[in-house]
PDB file of C-alpha atoms in Angstrom:
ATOM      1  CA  UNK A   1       0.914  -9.863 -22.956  1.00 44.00           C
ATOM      2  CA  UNK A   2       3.741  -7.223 -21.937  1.00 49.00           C
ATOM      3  CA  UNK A   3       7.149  -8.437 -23.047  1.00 49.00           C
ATOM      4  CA  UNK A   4       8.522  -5.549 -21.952  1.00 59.00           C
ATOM      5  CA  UNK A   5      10.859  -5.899 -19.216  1.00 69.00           C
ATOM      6  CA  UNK A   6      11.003  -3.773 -15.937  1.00 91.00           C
ATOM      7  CA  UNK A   7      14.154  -1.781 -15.005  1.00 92.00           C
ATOM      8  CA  UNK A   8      15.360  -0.887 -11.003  1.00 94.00           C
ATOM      9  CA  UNK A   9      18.091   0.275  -9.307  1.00 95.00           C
ATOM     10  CA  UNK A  10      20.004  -2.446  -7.669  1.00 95.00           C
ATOM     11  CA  UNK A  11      20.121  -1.163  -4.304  1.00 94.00           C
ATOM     12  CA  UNK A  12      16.599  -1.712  -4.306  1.00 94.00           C
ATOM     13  CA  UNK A  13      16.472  -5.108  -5.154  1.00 95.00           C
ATOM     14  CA  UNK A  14      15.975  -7.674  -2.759  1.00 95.00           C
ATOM     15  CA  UNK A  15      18.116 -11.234  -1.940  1.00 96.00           C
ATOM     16  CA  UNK A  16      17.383 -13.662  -4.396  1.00 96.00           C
ATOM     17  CA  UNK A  17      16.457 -11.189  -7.175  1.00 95.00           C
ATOM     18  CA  UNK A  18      18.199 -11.181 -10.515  1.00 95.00           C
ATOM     19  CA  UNK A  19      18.476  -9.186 -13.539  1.00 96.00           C
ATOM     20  CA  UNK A  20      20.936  -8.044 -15.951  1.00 96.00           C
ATOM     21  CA  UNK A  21      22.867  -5.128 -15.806  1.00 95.00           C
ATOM     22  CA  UNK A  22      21.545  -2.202 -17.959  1.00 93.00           C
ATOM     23  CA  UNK A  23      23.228   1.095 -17.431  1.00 92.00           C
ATOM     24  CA  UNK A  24      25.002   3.140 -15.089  1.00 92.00           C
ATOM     25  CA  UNK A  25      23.663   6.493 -13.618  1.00 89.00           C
ATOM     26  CA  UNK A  26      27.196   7.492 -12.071  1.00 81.00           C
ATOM     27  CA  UNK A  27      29.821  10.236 -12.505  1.00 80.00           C
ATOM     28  CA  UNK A  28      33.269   9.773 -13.535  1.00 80.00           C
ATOM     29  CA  UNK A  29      35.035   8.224 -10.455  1.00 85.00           C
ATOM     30  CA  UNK A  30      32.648   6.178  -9.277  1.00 85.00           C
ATOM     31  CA  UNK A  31      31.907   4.578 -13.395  1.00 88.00           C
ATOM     32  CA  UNK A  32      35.771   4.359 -13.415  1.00 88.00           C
ATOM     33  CA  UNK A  33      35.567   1.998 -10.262  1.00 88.00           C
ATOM     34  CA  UNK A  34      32.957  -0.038 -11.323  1.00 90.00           C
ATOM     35  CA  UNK A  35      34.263  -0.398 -14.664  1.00 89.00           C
ATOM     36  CA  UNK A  36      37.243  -1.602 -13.032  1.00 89.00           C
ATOM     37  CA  UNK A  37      35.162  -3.679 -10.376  1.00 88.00           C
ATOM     38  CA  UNK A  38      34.336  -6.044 -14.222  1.00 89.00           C
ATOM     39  CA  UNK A  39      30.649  -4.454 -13.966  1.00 92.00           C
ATOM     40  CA  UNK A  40      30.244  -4.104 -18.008  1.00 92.00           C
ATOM     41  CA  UNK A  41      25.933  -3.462 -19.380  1.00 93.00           C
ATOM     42  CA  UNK A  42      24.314  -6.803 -20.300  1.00 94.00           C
ATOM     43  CA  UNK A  43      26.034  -8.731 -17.399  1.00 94.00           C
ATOM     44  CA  UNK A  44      23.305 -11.395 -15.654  1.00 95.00           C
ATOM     45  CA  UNK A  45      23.057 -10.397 -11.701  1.00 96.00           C
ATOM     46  CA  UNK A  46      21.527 -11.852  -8.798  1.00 97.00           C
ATOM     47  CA  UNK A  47      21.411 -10.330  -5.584  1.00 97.00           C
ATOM     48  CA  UNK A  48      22.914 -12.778  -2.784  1.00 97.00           C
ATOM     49  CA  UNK A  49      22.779 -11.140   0.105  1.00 97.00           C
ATOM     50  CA  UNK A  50      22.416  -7.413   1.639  1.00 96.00           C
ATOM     51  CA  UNK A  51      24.409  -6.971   5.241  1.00 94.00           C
ATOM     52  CA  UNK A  52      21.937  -5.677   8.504  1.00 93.00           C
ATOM     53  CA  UNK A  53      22.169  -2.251   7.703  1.00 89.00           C
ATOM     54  CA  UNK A  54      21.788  -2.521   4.055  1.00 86.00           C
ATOM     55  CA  UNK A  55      25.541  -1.913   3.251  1.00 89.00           C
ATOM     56  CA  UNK A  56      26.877  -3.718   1.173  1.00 95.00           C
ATOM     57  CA  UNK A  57      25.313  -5.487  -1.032  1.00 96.00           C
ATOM     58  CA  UNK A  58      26.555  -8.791  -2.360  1.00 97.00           C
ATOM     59  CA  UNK A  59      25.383  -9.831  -5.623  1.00 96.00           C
ATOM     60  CA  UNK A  60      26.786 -12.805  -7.822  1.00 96.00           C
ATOM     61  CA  UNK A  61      28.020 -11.773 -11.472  1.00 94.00           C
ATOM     62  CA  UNK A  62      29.093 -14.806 -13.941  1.00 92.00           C
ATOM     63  CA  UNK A  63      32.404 -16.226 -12.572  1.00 91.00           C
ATOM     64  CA  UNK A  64      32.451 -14.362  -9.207  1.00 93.00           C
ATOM     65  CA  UNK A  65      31.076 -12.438  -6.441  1.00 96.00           C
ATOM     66  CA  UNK A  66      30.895  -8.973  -5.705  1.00 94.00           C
ATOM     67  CA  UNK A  67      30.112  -6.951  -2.461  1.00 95.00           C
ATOM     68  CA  UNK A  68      29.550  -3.215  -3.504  1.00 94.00           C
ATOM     69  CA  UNK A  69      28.175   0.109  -1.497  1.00 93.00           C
ATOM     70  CA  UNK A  70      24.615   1.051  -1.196  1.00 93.00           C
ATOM     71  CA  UNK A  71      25.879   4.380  -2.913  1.00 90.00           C
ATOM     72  CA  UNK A  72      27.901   2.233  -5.343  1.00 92.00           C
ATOM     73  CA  UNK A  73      24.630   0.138  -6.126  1.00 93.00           C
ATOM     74  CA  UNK A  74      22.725   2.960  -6.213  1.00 92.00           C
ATOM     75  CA  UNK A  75      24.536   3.664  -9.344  1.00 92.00           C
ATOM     76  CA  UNK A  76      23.573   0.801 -11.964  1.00 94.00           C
ATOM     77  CA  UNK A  77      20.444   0.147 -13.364  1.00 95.00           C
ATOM     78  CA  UNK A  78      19.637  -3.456 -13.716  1.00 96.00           C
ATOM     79  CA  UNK A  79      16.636  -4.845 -16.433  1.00 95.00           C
ATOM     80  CA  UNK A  80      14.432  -7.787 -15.029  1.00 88.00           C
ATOM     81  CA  UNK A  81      14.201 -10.814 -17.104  1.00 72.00           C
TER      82      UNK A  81
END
């Protein structure tokens, strides 16, 4: 059986798909931002929804929701449980 779990980048994910949040592939402004956004590694996710044209994307983080870029999401890494 593989344990091992599956990483993606969260602007690939569909609605209704979760994960939690493994690591960010951004520079130093946009880290800052989502830093400051409350996006911290090891954070449970779950897409909610992704507007027409694919930007934003709204995903649900413990205690609140969160609508980010595609570029933004394009950014963080997320682990599949």
């Amino acid at each position: 059986m593989n344990t091992m779990a599956s990483t993606c980048i969260l602007s690939e994910m569909k609605p209704g798909e979760g994960g939690i949040l493994d690591s960010f592939n951004a520079r130093n402004g946009t880290l800052l931002r989502l830093h400051e956004l409350g996006l911290t590694p090891g954070q449970n996710l779950k897409v909610v929804r992704i507007s027409p044209l694919g930007d934003p994307i709204e995903i649900k983080l413990p205690g609140f929701h969160l609508c980010l870029r595609k570029t933004e999401a394009s950014a963080i890494e997320v682990r599949r449980a």
